[in-house]
Amino acid sequence: MRTKHSLWPLVGAVAALAVLASVGCGPKRPPAVVTGGTGATAARAGATPGDSETPEPPFAGAEIQPIKDETANRDDLGNVATGDEASPLADIYFEFDQSSLTDAARAVLVRHAAWLAAHPDARVVVEGHCDERGTVEYNLALGDKRAQATREQLIALGVAAARLRTASLGKERPIATGHDEAAWARNRRAHFAVSR
Amino acid sequence: MEPIDSPSRPCSSRYSRAVAGALLFLAGTSAVVICRSSSAQEPPQPASGVHEIVIGGERQRFALPACVPRHNDEATIAACRTISEVLRKDLQFEGIFQFVPDTLLKAVPQLNPDSPRFDDWKAIDAQILVTLAADVSGGNTSVSLRLFYVDTGQSMLAKQYTGKADNPRIFAHQAADEILTKVQYRGIARTKLVFTSDRDAVKGKATKELYIVDYDGYNPRRVTVNRNLNILPAWSPDGRDIVYVSYRGGIPELFLAWIYEGRSQNFSGQAFSPAFSPDGKRIAFASSRSGNMEIWTANSDGSGTRRLTSSTALDTAPCWSPTGQEIAFTSDRSGTPQIWVMDSEGLNVRRLTTVGDYNDGAAWSPSKEHPEVAYTSRIEGHFQVAVVDLATHQVRQVTDAGGSCESPGWAPSGRHLVFSCTRGGRWQIVTADREGRRAQTLDVGPGNNAQPDWGPWPTP
């Protein structure tokens, strides 16, 4: 690969030749006009800017359209789509950058398993959430681990696996919007979106 | 007919490639005159080998006088003003030209845009003269662009654009890209950005929708309208589709949006962080559908799903190399999140980043001249955009904001980056060159705007 410095003598020479070629070495010829469509150039002596082009969106006649067929939105199912609506099952909380269950969280999950045993029609999306510290992707992976760990524990406590789905929300939907330890602690959680 | 570049928006873009036969500017007034056919010459080097238009040791001095209205009506004058401003910003964005100061431009007598008096421009030491003239009538705008080499009066470019009058900026963007073609650059003035925004969220319901803007932040258009979470958008290499993660079905799933048709389709199970392969045929993504977060690929119609990683660690955030032969991704298999690279079949896994204890969100530069990977790195307690050189493994920090920056993506030229930063109490979209210079916070609208991805070259 050439360096930019070693390139310049060549560039200058090519440029000089290109211009000289187009004016035919004659000192007083009318200047050539470079015209042509995108990507192609053609020299035409004496041409005027009559080469007309219509700047178009990338695809002729097309404009970016909002998506209008989004009827599959499941707001009405009362699951993850609506955010932080009240759940019969309380959130559990995690330590910073951890997905292992605390003793307090395990105690809560014992009660949740009992509630789910008493409500056999209930299905749950276990949401894993993170605080805002950290990157989008890593927090989605961490939230996923939190949701999975929570789901596994509920299965171990006797809840049928088919009733439990998981969804990581990473740092995308904090319940507390502050930027301090109190807010972060509230956001490191698993939320239980229950549909019946 | 020029073939379309092989589509390779890897983590964010495509190669730049020289336009065959494009002319170069001639700078030296004392250049040695050799009369020979240029066709016998070695073709000029590709644009990727050119960094600054420096001939004879100086940058070209551009004179960019105000657009001349063909009529004195308000619409024409307003369009003319916009086109002048936008063209100047587009050319300045590349950082490769010098401009004759406005004060000197004003000293030049009335400009005839079709037949300038070159002595006027020589007098203020201009080397390249760009003239614009516009005419708005009957709902149409017509713009003439001419480019002259001042010393000889040589015309380098003469174009007339006609189109609807509603967005004069598009004429300037087109003109900028054509001017750059003349110096063997491929301009990005007509490229677009996609990002996610919470501007439509209502109280008690945190939603994020996808938006598209021009590369300079103007002309916002909403893509998703489902009052849910729509995140992590990534362009297809042909610029027609965007793949993204939507929670509209209750769990995170991949959707493909045909943005010029206004429709979308779910084509995969639970997944995060999608990225199109450079040929547009496959999509890499992360999913924990097997129980642990791993890297997967699927055909772009959702068929042919394959798992590439198999570790007990978190593997996420895949992005393709510009050749499509390798995939960079984040893994914490070494104990902390780091960027790793494997071949696109999942073999030959090796660690890329060794500096820092938290690196994520790789974006592989499309540049052939500068093979490098941008990513987000925790530096002194804040997240910043960093770039690692693939040849030397040298790391350079691109952002130095008081807050955090993350989610870098490359312009298709590989000369610029887009990312999001906390600025003024919210997440905003920022562009900068690959060294982090000339950072600009784009005014893309209200709310938190994040996770940008820079679209491919416009289709000719």
XYZ file of C-alpha atoms in Angstrom:
656
model
C 0.000 0.000 0.000
C 1.313 3.415 -0.900
C 1.622 6.041 1.734
C -0.095 9.310 1.113
C 3.231 11.025 0.592
C 4.531 8.668 -2.020
C 1.179 8.895 -3.762
C 1.307 12.581 -4.483
C 3.823 12.704 -7.285
C 1.678 10.170 -9.115
C -1.522 12.015 -8.383
C -0.065 15.267 -9.586
C 1.181 13.680 -12.768
C -2.091 11.947 -13.516
C -3.999 15.129 -12.790
C -1.789 17.133 -15.065
C -2.148 14.593 -17.836
C -5.887 14.358 -17.417
C -6.306 18.090 -17.756
C -3.842 18.409 -20.579
C -5.442 15.569 -22.447
C -8.824 17.191 -22.194
C -7.587 20.546 -23.446
C -5.463 18.906 -26.098
C -2.355 20.870 -25.149
C -3.841 23.910 -26.822
C -3.567 27.050 -24.742
C -6.759 28.840 -25.777
C -9.321 26.158 -26.399
C -12.646 26.625 -24.642
C -12.608 24.794 -21.316
C -13.946 21.297 -21.413
C -16.923 20.564 -19.264
C -17.139 17.351 -17.403
C -20.636 16.037 -17.389
C -22.342 12.768 -16.915
C -24.468 10.686 -14.643
C -23.489 9.372 -11.292
C -20.445 7.219 -11.448
C -19.651 7.936 -15.073
C -17.873 10.921 -16.486
C -17.532 12.111 -20.013
C -15.800 15.151 -21.351
C -17.718 17.318 -23.750
C -16.062 20.488 -24.897
C -18.167 23.559 -24.531
C -21.110 21.894 -22.860
C -23.321 23.918 -20.600
C -24.869 22.649 -17.414
C -27.741 21.159 -19.295
C -27.090 17.712 -17.952
C -30.178 17.383 -15.883
C -30.553 15.089 -12.964
C -33.276 14.678 -10.449
C -31.953 14.028 -6.977
C -34.135 11.226 -5.780
C -34.447 9.190 -2.661
C -32.318 6.073 -3.071
C -35.167 4.144 -4.625
C -37.110 5.969 -7.273
C -40.408 7.251 -6.033
C -39.832 5.850 -2.576
C -39.951 7.692 0.697
C -39.323 6.161 4.077
C -42.678 5.028 5.426
C -43.694 4.501 9.020
C -44.645 0.883 9.647
C -48.391 0.741 9.804
C -49.035 -2.976 10.168
C -47.967 -3.201 13.775
C -51.161 -4.763 15.007
C -49.336 -7.596 16.712
C -48.637 -5.294 19.618
C -49.602 -7.182 22.735
C -50.258 -4.275 25.047
C -53.597 -5.739 25.928
C -52.136 -8.992 27.210
C -50.738 -7.196 30.200
C -47.278 -8.657 29.785
C -43.939 -7.010 29.243
C -45.306 -4.676 26.642
C -46.899 -2.288 29.080
C -43.886 -1.830 31.304
C -44.135 -1.678 35.032
C -47.763 -2.276 35.758
C -48.603 -3.737 39.134
C -47.850 -7.437 39.385
C -49.224 -9.838 41.992
C -45.603 -10.997 42.331
C -43.125 -8.576 43.882
C -39.842 -7.770 42.151
C -36.632 -9.364 43.405
C -33.310 -7.509 43.492
C -29.698 -8.244 42.554
C -26.236 -7.093 43.543
C -24.232 -4.918 41.151
C -23.111 -6.856 38.052
C -24.442 -10.110 39.561
C -27.056 -12.571 38.401
C -26.910 -14.933 41.382
C -29.936 -14.883 43.673
C -29.551 -13.344 47.110
C -31.012 -15.039 50.167
C -33.685 -12.356 50.264
C -34.566 -13.025 46.624
C -34.773 -16.775 47.230
C -37.179 -16.204 50.104
C -39.417 -14.079 47.864
C -39.369 -16.733 45.144
C -40.619 -19.365 47.600
C -43.724 -17.218 48.120
C -44.041 -16.639 44.349
C -43.925 -20.396 43.711
C -46.706 -20.882 46.245
C -48.792 -18.176 44.578
C -48.247 -19.757 41.158
C -49.260 -23.158 42.572
C -52.489 -21.566 43.773
C -53.070 -19.883 40.391
C -52.434 -22.632 37.858
C -53.819 -20.543 34.981
C -51.241 -17.805 35.428
C -48.331 -17.546 32.981
C -45.304 -15.372 33.616
C -42.731 -13.498 31.599
C -39.744 -13.102 33.924
C -38.067 -9.810 33.003
C -34.419 -9.184 33.850
C -33.495 -5.527 34.354
C -30.201 -3.734 35.033
C -29.066 -0.380 36.289
C -27.851 2.221 33.811
C -24.154 1.662 34.436
C -22.683 -0.333 31.605
C -23.249 -0.801 27.920
C -26.473 -1.645 26.124
C -25.459 -5.105 24.958
C -23.712 -6.293 28.087
C -26.667 -5.182 30.191
C -29.042 -7.087 27.925
C -26.900 -10.181 28.458
C -26.762 -9.573 32.211
C -30.522 -8.991 32.400
C -30.979 -12.228 30.517
C -28.867 -14.095 33.064
C -30.916 -12.583 35.888
C -34.161 -13.646 34.242
C -32.817 -17.145 33.554
C -31.534 -17.602 37.114
C -34.905 -16.511 38.455
C -36.808 -18.827 36.120
C -34.565 -21.774 37.009
C -35.210 -21.224 40.687
C -38.988 -21.108 40.155
C -38.755 -24.371 38.185
C -36.728 -25.888 41.030
C -39.542 -24.807 43.334
C -42.042 -26.782 41.269
C -43.401 -24.291 38.727
C -43.928 -25.852 35.287
C -41.295 -24.612 32.843
C -43.911 -24.076 30.143
C -45.543 -21.356 32.244
C -42.356 -19.304 32.478
C -40.801 -17.283 29.675
C -37.918 -14.834 30.039
C -37.198 -11.420 28.560
C -34.142 -9.306 29.211
C -34.713 -5.582 29.171
C -31.143 -4.677 30.097
C -31.014 -0.994 30.965
C -33.701 -0.146 28.416
C -36.615 0.311 30.817
C -35.532 1.497 34.269
C -38.258 1.758 36.922
C -36.285 4.413 38.786
C -34.937 7.208 36.642
C -32.403 8.675 39.075
C -28.649 8.394 38.711
C -27.669 7.355 42.236
C -27.215 4.147 44.213
C -30.822 4.201 45.419
C -32.141 4.280 41.847
C -29.611 1.729 40.608
C -30.527 -0.718 43.390
C -34.207 -0.528 42.417
C -33.367 -1.150 38.761
C -31.289 -4.309 39.319
C -34.310 -6.560 39.472
C -36.417 -9.304 38.064
C -39.987 -8.277 37.328
C -42.838 -10.752 36.898
C -45.307 -9.902 34.156
C -48.281 -12.148 34.844
C -51.000 -12.960 32.357
C -53.991 -15.136 33.180
C -22.444 1.811 -15.827
C -20.690 1.538 -12.552
C -21.412 -1.618 -10.625
C -22.773 -1.197 -7.177
C -20.171 -1.850 -4.556
C -20.230 -5.242 -3.039
C -22.508 -4.575 -0.126
C -20.516 -4.911 3.000
C -21.940 -2.865 5.778
C -20.270 -5.064 8.317
C -20.845 -3.642 11.683
C -21.681 -0.421 10.048
C -20.609 0.082 6.510
C -19.068 -0.659 3.199
C -15.769 -0.214 1.475
C -14.928 2.959 -0.209
C -13.789 2.341 -3.725
C -12.324 4.592 -6.318
C -14.579 5.781 -9.053
C -12.948 4.601 -12.238
C -11.698 7.373 -14.399
C -12.566 10.145 -11.988
C -10.583 13.291 -12.586
C -8.214 14.823 -10.160
C -7.678 18.404 -9.393
C -4.570 19.978 -10.790
C -2.945 22.242 -8.328
C 0.481 23.433 -9.324
C 0.558 26.409 -11.610
C 4.064 25.437 -12.557
C 3.316 21.797 -13.212
C 5.506 20.246 -15.863
C 3.513 19.957 -19.053
C 3.630 16.583 -20.718
C 1.236 15.980 -23.564
C 0.242 12.345 -23.445
C -2.915 10.397 -23.355
C -3.969 9.835 -19.788
C -5.427 6.486 -20.792
C -1.913 5.087 -20.978
C -1.330 5.964 -17.367
C -1.634 3.776 -14.382
C -5.094 4.367 -12.918
C -5.192 6.583 -9.874
C -5.035 4.909 -6.507
C -8.316 4.117 -4.769
C -9.847 6.744 -2.557
C -9.074 4.700 0.506
C -5.412 5.524 -0.003
C -6.046 9.239 0.057
C -6.362 11.126 3.278
C -5.991 14.738 2.545
C -6.132 16.480 -0.743
C -2.705 17.943 -0.418
C -0.998 18.795 -3.654
C 2.173 20.809 -3.599
C 2.089 20.727 0.182
C -1.136 22.686 0.621
C -4.782 21.901 0.860
C -6.922 23.063 -1.999
C -8.456 26.442 -1.312
C -12.117 26.281 -2.180
C -14.127 29.383 -2.947
C -17.740 28.637 -2.207
C -19.636 31.862 -2.896
C -23.335 32.110 -2.074
C -25.792 30.453 -4.421
C -27.161 32.900 -6.981
C -30.972 33.064 -7.171
C -32.186 32.985 -10.776
C -35.209 35.017 -9.682
C -35.700 37.408 -6.849
C -38.642 35.625 -5.274
C -38.661 34.532 -1.668
C -38.785 30.783 -2.343
C -35.778 30.894 -4.645
C -33.778 33.058 -2.277
C -34.574 30.778 0.670
C -33.704 27.607 -1.272
C -30.486 29.185 -2.450
C -29.486 30.096 1.078
C -30.143 26.576 2.360
C -28.259 24.946 -0.486
C -25.209 27.158 0.101
C -25.143 26.441 3.811
C -25.650 22.712 3.486
C -23.083 22.265 0.718
C -20.511 24.112 2.778
C -21.202 21.947 5.830
C -21.092 18.769 3.759
C -17.693 19.678 2.308
C -16.351 20.839 5.660
C -17.458 17.563 7.227
C -14.783 15.659 5.333
C -12.078 17.935 6.694
C -10.006 17.799 3.526
C -10.439 21.249 2.043
C -9.528 24.777 2.941
C -12.091 27.458 2.276
C -11.543 31.027 1.214
C -12.870 33.118 4.145
C -16.247 34.813 3.747
C -14.710 38.227 4.158
C -12.690 37.675 1.001
C -15.635 36.203 -0.875
C -17.528 39.401 -0.228
C -14.795 41.384 -1.906
C -15.539 39.718 -5.224
C -17.868 41.640 -7.555
C -21.186 40.173 -8.640
C -20.777 36.554 -9.679
C -22.050 35.183 -12.932
C -22.444 31.524 -11.910
C -22.294 30.269 -15.485
C -19.342 32.297 -16.626
C -17.281 33.610 -13.743
C -14.463 36.102 -14.203
C -11.562 33.983 -13.018
C -9.283 36.958 -12.416
C -11.591 37.966 -9.544
C -11.040 34.592 -7.908
C -7.321 34.462 -8.570
C -7.083 37.766 -6.750
C -8.332 36.197 -3.527
C -6.131 33.148 -3.990
C -8.903 30.659 -4.692
C -7.888 27.452 -6.444
C -11.259 25.791 -6.905
C -14.441 27.764 -7.520
C -17.844 26.233 -6.878
C -20.823 28.134 -8.271
C -24.432 27.406 -7.506
C -27.575 28.906 -8.960
C -31.151 27.979 -8.127
C -34.604 28.556 -9.437
C -37.807 27.597 -7.648
C -40.930 27.653 -9.753
C -44.042 25.568 -10.180
C -43.237 23.418 -7.127
C -39.899 22.403 -8.608
C -36.408 23.417 -7.698
C -33.731 23.567 -10.328
C -30.113 23.870 -9.230
C -27.026 24.408 -11.378
C -23.705 23.320 -9.957
C -20.395 24.177 -11.581
C -16.881 23.525 -10.472
C -13.937 25.365 -11.986
C -10.223 25.230 -11.691
C -9.483 28.909 -11.208
C -6.011 29.057 -12.741
C -7.019 27.751 -16.137
C -10.739 28.306 -16.088
C -11.081 24.599 -16.635
C -14.563 23.329 -15.870
C -14.428 20.220 -13.738
C -18.109 19.590 -13.264
C -21.371 20.992 -14.575
C -24.662 19.609 -13.376
C -28.231 20.673 -13.298
C -30.538 19.076 -10.757
C -34.296 19.315 -10.893
C -36.689 17.972 -8.308
C -39.463 18.712 -5.882
C -39.004 21.925 -3.961
C -39.867 20.578 -0.521
C -36.352 19.676 0.645
C -33.595 21.799 -0.895
C -30.998 20.070 1.322
C -31.059 17.018 -0.921
C -29.666 19.079 -3.826
C -26.746 20.209 -1.710
C -26.037 16.662 -0.504
C -26.044 15.389 -4.073
C -23.749 18.228 -5.146
C -21.354 17.572 -2.270
C -21.033 13.897 -3.122
C -20.385 14.708 -6.771
C -17.736 17.286 -5.928
C -15.992 14.767 -3.686
C -16.031 12.236 -6.499
C -13.838 14.655 -8.427
C -11.142 14.350 -5.798
C -11.423 10.588 -5.623
C -13.408 10.601 -2.428
C -16.713 8.943 -1.949
C -18.849 11.365 0.028
C -21.383 10.397 2.656
C -23.665 13.426 2.326
C -26.610 11.322 1.166
C -26.212 8.589 3.787
C -28.603 8.158 6.687
C -28.539 7.212 10.336
C -31.005 5.058 12.226
C -31.366 5.166 15.999
C -33.807 4.497 18.805
C -35.586 7.303 20.649
C -37.856 7.526 23.672
C -39.378 10.819 22.481
C -42.801 9.240 21.999
C -42.949 7.718 25.479
C -45.952 8.723 27.535
C -46.035 8.864 31.302
C -45.843 5.483 32.960
C -44.920 3.722 29.750
C -41.312 3.756 28.648
C -41.292 3.120 24.909
C -38.615 3.443 22.250
C -39.250 3.837 18.537
C -36.844 3.827 15.593
C -36.091 6.995 13.665
C -34.062 7.723 10.541
C -32.293 11.032 9.876
C -29.922 12.311 7.229
C -26.259 11.981 8.190
C -26.284 15.556 9.496
C -29.267 14.938 11.782
C -31.852 16.675 9.612
C -35.024 15.316 8.068
C -36.189 12.929 10.822
C -38.589 10.155 9.832
C -40.234 7.699 12.189
C -39.986 4.019 11.329
C -41.756 2.036 14.058
C -45.144 2.980 15.473
C -45.944 0.295 18.014
C -45.671 2.012 21.405
C -43.272 -0.608 22.662
C -39.509 -1.123 22.943
C -37.733 -1.141 19.585
C -33.952 -1.155 19.922
C -30.577 -2.028 18.370
C -31.342 -1.177 14.725
C -28.890 -2.244 11.998
C -29.013 -1.431 8.289
C -29.004 -3.972 5.517
C -26.122 -3.476 3.068
C -28.473 -2.229 0.336
C -30.122 0.337 2.610
C -33.620 -0.997 1.994
C -34.136 -2.828 5.265
C -33.421 -2.403 8.928
C -33.159 -5.332 11.298
C -33.909 -4.562 14.940
C -35.097 -5.973 18.234
C -38.705 -5.392 19.179
C -40.553 -6.384 22.351
C -43.932 -5.967 20.703
C -44.578 -9.703 21.011
C -43.711 -9.708 24.711
C -40.127 -10.943 24.431
C -37.145 -9.554 22.497
C -37.321 -10.812 18.916
C -35.765 -9.798 15.605
C -37.860 -7.907 13.105
C -37.020 -6.847 9.600
C -38.439 -3.485 8.497
C -38.800 -2.725 4.791
C -38.483 0.988 5.338
C -39.625 2.097 1.887
C -42.704 -0.090 2.065
C -43.795 0.692 5.616
C -44.005 -2.909 6.782
C -42.085 -5.248 9.038
C -41.914 -8.921 9.814
C -40.807 -11.037 12.733
C -38.368 -13.615 11.451
C -36.633 -15.178 14.419
C -37.128 -16.330 17.979
C -35.687 -14.612 21.033
C -32.679 -12.562 19.963
C -30.555 -9.476 20.573
C -27.969 -7.382 18.717
C -28.608 -8.277 15.060
C -26.077 -7.463 12.321
C -26.287 -8.077 8.569
C -23.398 -9.841 6.875
C -21.635 -7.716 4.233
C -23.341 -9.646 1.423
C -26.738 -9.184 3.051
C -27.417 -12.907 3.047
C -26.993 -13.678 6.717
C -27.714 -12.057 10.036
C -25.630 -12.609 13.145
C -27.303 -12.132 16.514
C -27.090 -13.085 20.171
C -29.653 -15.323 21.817
C -30.047 -17.321 24.997
C -32.619 -19.642 23.422
C -30.288 -22.548 24.195
C -30.034 -21.503 27.851
C -26.960 -19.276 27.702
C -26.237 -16.145 25.658
C -24.440 -17.278 22.502
C -23.712 -15.976 19.003
C -25.929 -17.327 16.234
C -26.409 -16.714 12.537
C -29.440 -17.171 10.326
C -30.280 -16.492 6.704
C -31.868 -13.107 6.211
C -35.242 -14.806 5.736
C -34.918 -16.415 9.160
C -34.076 -19.914 7.907
C -30.805 -21.789 8.429
C -30.254 -20.893 12.087
C -26.826 -21.926 13.385
C -25.106 -21.513 16.739
C -21.480 -20.337 16.503
C -20.366 -20.191 20.132
C -20.732 -22.696 22.917
C -19.360 -21.455 26.214
C -20.684 -20.942 29.692
C -19.761 -17.259 29.420
C -21.884 -14.460 27.974
C -21.304 -14.085 24.241
C -23.093 -11.168 22.627
C -22.974 -8.145 20.289
C -21.683 -9.781 17.077
C -20.481 -7.727 14.114
C -18.999 -8.800 10.781
C -15.643 -7.959 9.290
C -15.883 -6.147 5.923
C -15.021 -9.384 4.116
C -17.693 -11.321 5.967
C -15.086 -13.909 6.901
C -14.820 -12.970 10.566
C -17.140 -11.962 13.371
C -16.139 -9.811 16.338
C -18.209 -10.197 19.500
C -18.248 -9.533 23.216
C -17.476 -12.336 25.644
C -16.743 -12.402 29.346
C -15.092 -15.825 29.108
C -11.844 -14.296 30.362
C -13.591 -12.912 33.438
C -14.420 -9.455 32.112
C -16.298 -8.402 28.987
C -13.813 -8.140 26.114
C -13.934 -8.077 22.320
C -13.102 -11.413 20.710
C -12.860 -12.428 17.064
C -13.728 -15.731 15.390
C -14.129 -16.789 11.811
C -17.683 -16.679 10.540
C -18.087 -20.430 11.037
C -17.336 -20.034 14.726
C -13.791 -21.432 14.717
C -10.422 -19.890 15.534
C -11.613 -17.790 18.466
C -9.071 -15.278 19.765
C -9.146 -12.276 22.051
C -8.848 -8.839 20.464
C -8.940 -6.294 23.312
C -6.511 -6.523 26.176
C -6.651 -2.981 27.540
C -9.303 -2.253 30.182
C -11.714 -4.422 32.132
C -14.965 -3.683 30.285
C -15.132 -3.572 26.486
C -18.292 -4.173 24.461
C -20.200 -3.317 21.300
C -17.627 -3.861 18.517
C -18.003 -2.150 15.134
C -15.548 -3.210 12.415
C -14.340 -0.433 10.149
C -15.149 -0.893 6.452
C -11.875 0.817 5.531
C -9.237 -1.267 3.766
C -6.580 1.279 4.505
C -7.257 1.381 8.239
C -8.278 -2.059 9.492
C -9.632 -1.278 12.943
C -12.474 -2.003 15.303
C -14.362 0.588 17.339
C -15.997 -0.375 20.625
C -17.169 0.975 23.952
C -14.653 0.885 26.772
C -14.859 1.769 30.443
C -12.107 4.283 31.062
C -11.670 5.899 34.459
C -15.220 5.092 35.464
C -16.847 6.436 32.309
C -17.721 4.704 29.089
C -15.928 6.027 26.028
C -15.590 5.079 22.399
C -12.204 3.527 21.623
C -10.637 2.085 18.481
C -8.149 -0.754 18.277
C -5.849 -1.034 15.267
C -5.965 -4.606 14.003
C -2.370 -4.573 12.792
C -0.625 -3.032 15.779
C -3.236 -3.617 18.504
C -2.713 0.007 19.491
C -5.762 1.489 21.189
C -6.862 5.076 20.840
C -9.625 6.789 22.762
C -12.010 8.640 20.466
C -14.338 10.373 22.935
C -13.511 12.291 26.068
C -16.878 13.584 27.150
C -17.683 14.424 30.749
C -20.412 11.791 30.621
C -20.539 8.489 28.805
C -20.431 7.584 25.125
C -21.252 4.215 23.579
C -22.585 2.253 20.586
C -20.112 3.316 17.869
C -20.879 2.697 14.218
C -18.854 3.501 11.096
C -19.690 5.645 8.112
C -19.435 3.572 4.914
C -16.212 5.443 4.111
C -14.584 4.392 7.384
C -13.568 8.024 7.853
C -16.215 8.880 10.457
C -17.934 7.360 13.454
C -21.370 7.845 14.945
C -22.149 7.040 18.579
C -24.377 8.240 21.393
C -23.263 10.308 24.382
C -24.861 11.744 27.484
C -24.879 15.435 26.750
C -27.040 18.044 28.469
C -28.727 15.447 30.640
C -29.840 13.130 27.838
C -28.469 10.684 25.305
C -27.695 12.361 22.012
C -26.326 11.275 18.642
C -22.761 12.441 17.938
C -20.543 12.130 14.863
C -16.764 12.576 14.712
C -13.941 11.587 12.426
C -12.092 8.364 13.136
C -9.619 10.161 15.365
C -12.442 11.768 17.342
C -11.891 15.211 15.857
C -14.662 17.621 14.868
C -17.242 15.917 17.102
C -20.728 17.252 16.441
C -23.819 16.642 18.533
C -26.646 16.230 16.036
C -29.973 17.904 16.611
C -32.123 14.887 15.829
C -35.036 15.854 18.056
C -36.186 15.547 21.660
C -35.759 12.711 24.145
C -32.983 10.198 24.609
C -31.562 9.197 21.225
C -29.199 6.241 21.207
C -27.823 3.101 19.526
C -27.153 4.757 16.159
C -26.184 2.825 13.056
C -24.792 4.560 9.977
C -26.440 3.461 6.746
C -24.715 2.317 3.558
C -23.831 4.365 0.493
C -26.842 5.529 -1.434
C -27.619 3.381 -4.436
C -26.550 5.233 -7.594
